[in-house]
Coordinates of C-alpha atoms and ligand atoms in Angstrom, one line a residue:
M1045 CA 4.0 -29.7 8.0
P1046 CA 2.0 -29.6 11.3
N1047 CA 0.2 -26.4 12.3
M1048 CA 1.0 -24.6 9.0
K1049 CA -2.0 -22.5 7.9
T1050 CA -2.2 -21.3 4.4
L1051 CA -3.7 -17.9 3.3
G1052 CA -6.5 -19.8 1.6
E1053 CA -7.4 -21.7 4.8
F1054 CA -7.1 -18.6 6.9
I1055 CA -9.5 -16.6 4.6
V1056 CA -12.1 -19.4 4.7
E1057 CA -11.8 -19.7 8.5
K1058 CA -12.3 -15.9 8.8
Q1059 CA -15.3 -16.0 6.4
N1060 CA -16.9 -18.7 8.6
D1061 CA -17.0 -16.1 11.5
F1062 CA -19.7 -14.3 9.4
P1063 CA -22.4 -16.9 8.8
H1064 CA -24.1 -14.8 6.1
A1065 CA -21.0 -13.9 4.2
S1066 CA -21.4 -14.7 0.5
G1067 CA -17.8 -15.7 0.0
D1068 CA -17.3 -13.0 -2.7
L1069 CA -14.6 -11.1 -0.7
S1070 CA -12.8 -14.3 0.0
S1071 CA -12.8 -15.2 -3.6
L1072 CA -11.6 -11.7 -4.5
L1073 CA -8.7 -12.1 -2.0
G1074 CA -8.0 -15.4 -3.7
S1075 CA -7.5 -13.7 -7.1
I1076 CA -5.1 -11.1 -5.6
K1077 CA -3.1 -14.1 -4.2
L1078 CA -3.0 -15.7 -7.6
A1079 CA -1.9 -12.5 -9.4
A1080 CA 0.7 -11.9 -6.6
K1081 CA 2.3 -15.3 -7.3
I1082 CA 2.5 -14.6 -11.0
V1083 CA 4.1 -11.2 -10.5
N1084 CA 6.4 -12.6 -7.9
R1085 CA 7.7 -15.2 -10.4
E1086 CA 8.4 -12.5 -12.9
I1087 CA 10.1 -10.2 -10.4
N1088 CA 12.4 -13.0 -9.2
K1089 CA 13.7 -13.5 -12.7
A1090 CA 13.9 -9.8 -13.6
G1091 CA 17.7 -10.0 -13.7
L1092 CA 17.8 -13.1 -15.8
V1093 CA 15.4 -12.4 -18.6
D1094 CA 15.6 -8.9 -20.0
I1095 CA 12.1 -8.0 -19.0
T1096 CA 13.0 -4.8 -17.3
G1097 CA 13.8 -3.3 -20.7
A1098 CA 11.9 -0.4 -22.3
V1099 CA 8.3 -1.0 -23.4
G1100 CA 8.1 -1.7 -27.0
S1101 CA 11.7 -3.1 -27.4
E1102 CA 12.1 -6.8 -28.2
N1103 CA 13.8 -9.5 -26.2
V1104 CA 16.0 -12.3 -27.7
Q1105 CA 13.0 -14.4 -28.5
G1106 CA 11.6 -11.5 -30.5
E1107 CA 8.8 -10.9 -28.1
E1108 CA 7.8 -7.4 -27.3
Q1109 CA 9.0 -6.4 -23.8
Q1110 CA 6.9 -5.0 -21.1
K1111 CA 8.1 -3.1 -18.1
L1112 CA 7.3 -4.9 -14.9
D1113 CA 4.9 -2.3 -13.6
L1114 CA 2.8 -2.7 -16.7
Y1115 CA 3.1 -6.4 -16.5
A1116 CA 1.9 -6.3 -12.9
N1117 CA -0.9 -4.0 -13.9
D1118 CA -2.1 -6.4 -16.6
K1119 CA -1.9 -9.5 -14.4
F1120 CA -3.8 -7.9 -11.5
K1121 CA -6.4 -6.5 -13.8
A1122 CA -6.8 -9.9 -15.6
A1123 CA -7.1 -11.7 -12.3
M1124 CA -9.8 -9.3 -11.1
E1125 CA -11.8 -9.5 -14.3
A1126 CA -11.6 -13.3 -14.4
R1127 CA -13.3 -13.9 -11.1
D1128 CA -16.5 -11.9 -11.4
Q1129 CA -16.4 -10.3 -7.9
V1130 CA -15.0 -6.9 -9.2
C1131 CA -16.9 -4.5 -11.5
G1132 CA -14.0 -2.1 -11.9
V1133 CA -10.3 -1.3 -11.2
A1134 CA -8.5 2.0 -10.7
S1135 CA -4.7 1.8 -11.0
E1136 CA -1.7 4.0 -10.8
E1137 CA -1.0 2.7 -14.3
E1138 CA -4.3 3.8 -15.8
D1139 CA -5.4 7.4 -16.4
E1140 CA -9.1 6.5 -15.9
A1141 CA -10.8 3.7 -13.9
V1142 CA -11.3 0.6 -16.0
T1143 CA -14.7 -1.0 -15.9
F1144 CA -15.5 -4.5 -16.7
N1145 CA -18.4 -5.0 -19.0
K1146 CA -19.3 -8.7 -18.8
D1147 CA -22.7 -9.2 -17.1
L1148 CA -21.1 -11.1 -14.3
N1149 CA -18.7 -8.3 -13.6
R1150 CA -21.5 -5.7 -13.8
N1151 CA -23.3 -7.7 -11.1
A1152 CA -20.3 -7.6 -8.9
K1153 CA -20.3 -5.6 -5.7
Y1154 CA -16.7 -4.6 -5.3
V1155 CA -14.3 -2.1 -6.9
I1156 CA -10.6 -2.3 -6.3
L1157 CA -7.9 0.5 -6.4
M1158 CA -4.3 -0.5 -6.7
D1159 CA -0.7 0.4 -7.2
P1160 CA 0.4 -2.7 -9.1
L1161 CA 4.1 -2.2 -8.6
D1162 CA 5.1 0.5 -6.2
G1163 CA 8.7 1.6 -6.1
S1164 CA 9.3 0.0 -9.5
S1165 CA 12.3 2.3 -10.1
N1166 CA 14.0 0.0 -7.5
I1167 CA 13.8 -3.1 -9.6
D1168 CA 16.9 -2.6 -11.6
V1169 CA 19.0 -2.4 -8.4
N1170 CA 17.4 -5.5 -6.7
V1171 CA 15.6 -3.6 -4.0
S1172 CA 12.2 -4.8 -2.7
V1173 CA 9.0 -3.5 -4.4
G1174 CA 5.4 -4.0 -3.6
T1175 CA 1.8 -4.2 -4.8
I1176 CA -0.8 -2.1 -2.8
F1177 CA -4.5 -2.7 -3.0
S1178 CA -7.7 -1.2 -1.6
I1179 CA -11.2 -2.7 -1.9
Y1180 CA -14.6 -0.9 -1.6
R1181 CA -18.2 -2.0 -1.9
R1182 CA -19.6 -0.1 -4.9
V1183 CA -22.2 2.7 -4.2
S1184 CA -23.7 2.5 -7.7
P1185 CA -26.5 0.0 -8.3
I1186 CA -25.5 -3.6 -9.0
G1187 CA -26.0 -4.5 -12.6
T1188 CA -24.8 -1.1 -13.9
T1189 CA -21.5 0.1 -15.1
P1190 CA -19.5 1.5 -12.1
T1191 CA -19.2 5.3 -11.8
Q1192 CA -16.5 7.7 -10.5
E1193 CA -18.4 7.7 -7.2
D1194 CA -17.5 4.1 -6.6
F1195 CA -13.9 4.9 -6.8
L1196 CA -13.9 8.3 -4.9
Q1197 CA -14.9 7.0 -1.5
P1198 CA -13.1 8.0 1.6
G1199 CA -10.7 5.5 3.1
N1200 CA -12.9 4.8 6.1
Q1201 CA -15.2 2.9 3.7
Q1202 CA -12.6 0.3 2.7
V1203 CA -13.7 -3.2 3.3
A1204 CA -10.2 -4.7 2.8
A1205 CA -6.7 -3.5 2.0
G1206 CA -3.3 -5.0 1.8
Y1207 CA 0.1 -5.2 0.1
V1208 CA 2.4 -7.7 -1.3
I1209 CA 6.1 -7.1 -0.6
Y1210 CA 8.5 -8.8 -3.1
G1211 CA 11.5 -8.9 -0.8
S1212 CA 14.1 -11.2 0.6
S1213 CA 11.0 -13.3 1.0
T1214 CA 7.6 -12.4 -0.5
M1215 CA 4.8 -11.6 1.8
L1216 CA 1.2 -10.8 1.6
V1217 CA -0.3 -8.6 4.3
Y1218 CA -4.0 -7.7 4.5
T1219 CA -6.8 -6.6 6.7
T1220 CA -10.6 -6.8 6.4
G1221 CA -11.0 -4.6 9.5
N1222 CA -10.3 -7.4 12.0
G1223 CA -6.6 -7.0 12.6
I1224 CA -3.8 -7.2 10.1
H1225 CA -2.2 -10.5 9.2
G1226 CA 0.9 -11.4 7.2
F1227 CA 1.6 -14.5 5.1
T1228 CA 5.0 -15.5 3.8
Y1229 CA 5.3 -17.2 0.5
D1230 CA 6.9 -20.6 0.3
P1231 CA 8.1 -20.9 -3.3
S1232 CA 8.7 -24.6 -3.1
L1233 CA 5.0 -25.3 -2.2
G1234 CA 3.6 -22.3 -4.1
V1235 CA 1.6 -21.2 -1.0
F1236 CA 1.4 -18.2 1.3
C1237 CA 1.7 -19.4 4.9
L1238 CA 0.5 -17.6 8.0
S1239 CA 3.6 -16.1 9.6
H1240 CA 2.5 -12.9 11.3
E1241 CA -1.0 -13.1 12.8
S1242 CA -2.6 -9.9 14.3
M1243 CA 0.5 -7.6 14.0
Q1244 CA 0.7 -4.6 16.3
I1245 CA 3.1 -1.7 15.8
P1246 CA 4.8 -0.4 19.0
E1247 CA 3.3 2.8 20.2
D1248 CA 6.7 4.4 20.4
G1249 CA 9.3 3.7 17.7
Q1250 CA 12.9 4.7 17.0
I1251 CA 13.1 4.7 13.3
Y1252 CA 12.2 7.7 11.1
S1253 CA 11.9 7.3 7.3
I1254 CA 11.9 10.3 5.0
N1255 CA 13.8 11.4 1.9
E1256 CA 16.1 13.7 3.7
G1257 CA 17.7 14.9 0.5
N1258 CA 14.6 17.1 0.2
Y1259 CA 15.1 18.7 3.6
I1260 CA 15.5 22.2 2.3
R1261 CA 12.1 22.0 0.7
F1262 CA 10.2 20.6 3.7
P1263 CA 7.7 22.6 5.8
Q1264 CA 9.1 24.1 9.0
G1265 CA 7.3 21.7 11.3
V1266 CA 8.8 18.7 9.5
K1267 CA 12.3 20.2 9.6
K1268 CA 11.8 20.8 13.4
Y1269 CA 10.6 17.2 13.8
I1270 CA 13.7 15.8 11.9
K1271 CA 15.9 17.8 14.2
F1272 CA 14.0 16.4 17.2
C1273 CA 14.6 12.9 15.9
Q1274 CA 18.3 13.7 15.7
E1275 CA 18.7 15.2 19.2
D1276 CA 20.9 13.4 21.7
V1277 CA 18.5 12.5 24.5
P1278 CA 19.4 9.0 25.6
A1279 CA 16.6 8.9 28.2
D1280 CA 14.2 9.2 25.3
N1281 CA 16.2 6.8 23.0
R1282 CA 17.2 9.7 20.8
P1283 CA 18.8 10.1 18.3
Y1284 CA 16.5 7.8 16.4
T1285 CA 17.7 5.7 13.5
S1286 CA 17.1 6.9 10.0
R1287 CA 16.1 4.3 7.5
Y1288 CA 14.8 5.1 4.0
I1289 CA 14.6 2.5 1.2
G1290 CA 12.5 4.6 -1.2
S1291 CA 10.0 1.9 -1.6
L1292 CA 6.9 2.7 0.4
V1293 CA 5.8 -0.9 1.0
S1294 CA 9.3 -1.9 2.3
D1295 CA 9.7 1.2 4.5
F1296 CA 6.2 0.7 5.9
H1297 CA 6.7 -3.0 6.5
R1298 CA 9.9 -2.5 8.4
N1299 CA 8.4 0.2 10.6
L1300 CA 5.3 -1.8 11.2
L1301 CA 7.4 -4.7 12.6
K1302 CA 9.9 -2.5 14.5
G1303 CA 8.1 0.7 15.3
G1304 CA 8.7 3.9 13.5
I1305 CA 7.3 6.6 11.3
Y1306 CA 7.3 7.0 7.5
M1307 CA 6.9 10.5 6.1
Y1308 CA 6.3 12.0 2.7
P1309 CA 5.4 15.6 3.4
S1310 CA 4.5 18.4 1.0
T1311 CA 7.6 19.9 -0.5
A1312 CA 8.3 23.0 -2.4
M1313 CA 8.3 20.7 -5.5
Y1314 CA 5.2 18.6 -4.6
P1315 CA 2.9 20.9 -2.6
N1316 CA 0.5 17.9 -2.0
G1317 CA 3.3 15.4 -1.3
K1318 CA 4.1 12.7 -3.8
L1319 CA 2.0 9.7 -2.7
R1320 CA -1.4 9.0 -4.0
L1321 CA -4.4 9.1 -1.6
L1322 CA -6.5 6.4 -3.1
Y1323 CA -4.2 3.5 -3.8
E1324 CA -1.1 4.3 -1.7
C1325 CA -2.1 6.2 1.4
N1326 CA -5.6 5.0 2.2
P1327 CA -4.8 1.2 2.1
M1328 CA -1.6 1.8 4.2
A1329 CA -3.6 4.0 6.6
F1330 CA -6.3 1.3 7.0
L1331 CA -3.6 -1.3 7.7
M1332 CA -1.7 0.9 10.1
E1333 CA -4.8 1.7 12.1
Q1334 CA -5.6 -2.0 12.3
A1335 CA -2.1 -2.5 13.7
G1336 CA -2.7 0.1 16.4
G1337 CA -0.8 3.0 14.7
I1338 CA -2.1 6.1 13.0
A1339 CA -1.9 7.8 9.6
S1340 CA -2.3 11.6 9.0
D1341 CA -1.7 14.2 6.4
G1342 CA 0.0 16.3 9.1
K1343 CA -3.3 17.6 10.5
N1344 CA -6.1 15.2 9.6
R1345 CA -6.8 11.5 9.6
I1346 CA -6.0 10.1 6.2
L1347 CA -9.1 7.8 6.2
D1348 CA -11.5 10.7 6.6
I1349 CA -10.3 12.7 3.6
I1350 CA -13.0 13.0 0.9
P1351 CA -11.3 12.3 -2.4
T1352 CA -12.0 14.5 -5.4
E1353 CA -9.7 12.9 -8.0
L1354 CA -8.5 9.4 -8.8
H1355 CA -4.8 10.3 -8.8
Q1356 CA -4.9 12.9 -6.0
R1357 CA -1.8 13.3 -3.9
V1358 CA -1.6 13.9 -0.2
P1359 CA 1.1 14.5 2.4
F1360 CA 1.6 11.3 4.4
F1361 CA 2.7 10.5 7.9
V1362 CA 2.2 7.0 9.1
G1363 CA 3.4 4.7 11.9
S1364 CA 3.7 4.5 15.6
T1365 CA 1.0 6.6 17.3
N1366 CA 3.3 8.7 19.5
M1367 CA 5.7 9.5 16.6
V1368 CA 2.9 10.6 14.3
K1369 CA 1.3 12.7 17.0
Q1370 CA 4.7 14.3 17.7
V1371 CA 5.2 15.4 14.1
E1372 CA 1.6 16.7 14.0
S1373 CA 2.3 18.9 17.0
F1374 CA 5.4 20.3 15.4
I1375 CA 3.4 21.1 12.2
E1376 CA 0.8 22.8 14.3
E1377 CA 3.4 24.8 16.2
Y1378 CA 5.4 25.8 13.1
P1379 CA 2.8 26.2 10.3
E1380 CA 5.2 28.1 8.0
Q1381 CA 5.9 26.4 4.7
Y1382 CA 9.4 25.7 3.3
Ligands
LIG339 P1 5.9 5.2 -7.5 O1 4.5 4.9 -7.3 O2 6.1 6.1 -8.8 O3 6.8 4.0 -7.5 O4 6.4 6.3 -6.4 C1 6.1 5.9 -5.0 C2 7.4 5.7 -4.3 C3 7.3 5.1 -3.0 O5 7.3 3.7 -3.0 C4 8.4 5.7 -2.3 O6 8.3 5.7 -0.9 C5 8.5 7.1 -2.8 O7 8.0 7.0 -4.1 C6 10.0 7.5 -3.0 O8 10.0 8.8 -3.5 P2 11.3 9.6 -3.5 O9 12.3 9.0 -4.4 O10 10.9 11.0 -3.9 O11 11.9 9.6 -2.1
LIG340 MG1 3.3 4.0 -6.4

């Protein structure tokens, strides 16, 4: 296969741009790649083997069943621990951050925060789901057990972030702060191949993605923006198209490629929105900025928010620059809640 570049080759090539790089981050991305392949294999057969059943129940072989989100959590954690570049992991599936206590892990310089299987309620209906990850350099001394501070860093400190989308094809998309690159999985070869180098989102998009069923509970500014999207102004390409899968990674990925905005605002039910700052919004915000778009909580840049809690939620507006700015201006003009 001439000209085909694998994820592994691409990572090494990029690492060579930094002559003093230790290779630790490359190796860490390699372990994410491995865990993604394992989870992908399991997701692909979710309808065949009864793995989507309740935790604790038994399958026909008498093995205890595990839900796919817990399965993904275990696989990603194990991959991180095995490779010695990570000293701790925070996950949507874990109440507290997990620290690795082997000497080699304690000497590692990175922590990782992840949502191992986002949108997992979609698996039973064969809709795409994803893994989201965010990598930071620890701030605690090397050789010690990582602390809360290592995990509660603002998003602007991320050294890498990415997602895996388990969709009609499986893709891994990541950034280390030098553009955002996508790799499509070839199951026959078992490799991720470079398919989308240096992606850029259009500055203006025509897709808006939001759970409109919650309309009545949205802040006034968001309601006004939705009506703006629906107005008949052909010169401005409005009305826009509404697309909402209900799986952040899939909605984000489509909007990234086509131009658009994804919104999960505060609602009367979720005053801080639903999505989690540390392992959903920050990595997506980093990726989006690398693609030339922006990410906001409606007023402020997501990446500058100082986190206070591991599982903190935040309203989230991400996508094409002019669309996010437009909703921000409506929020400013109509500050009333609900
Ligand atoms: P999860 O982490 O529990 O899967 O929830 C996150 C998901 C996102 O993928 C998706 O965009 C959102 O929740 C959908 O929420 P809703 O069903 O309220 O629209
Ligand atoms: Mg999630």
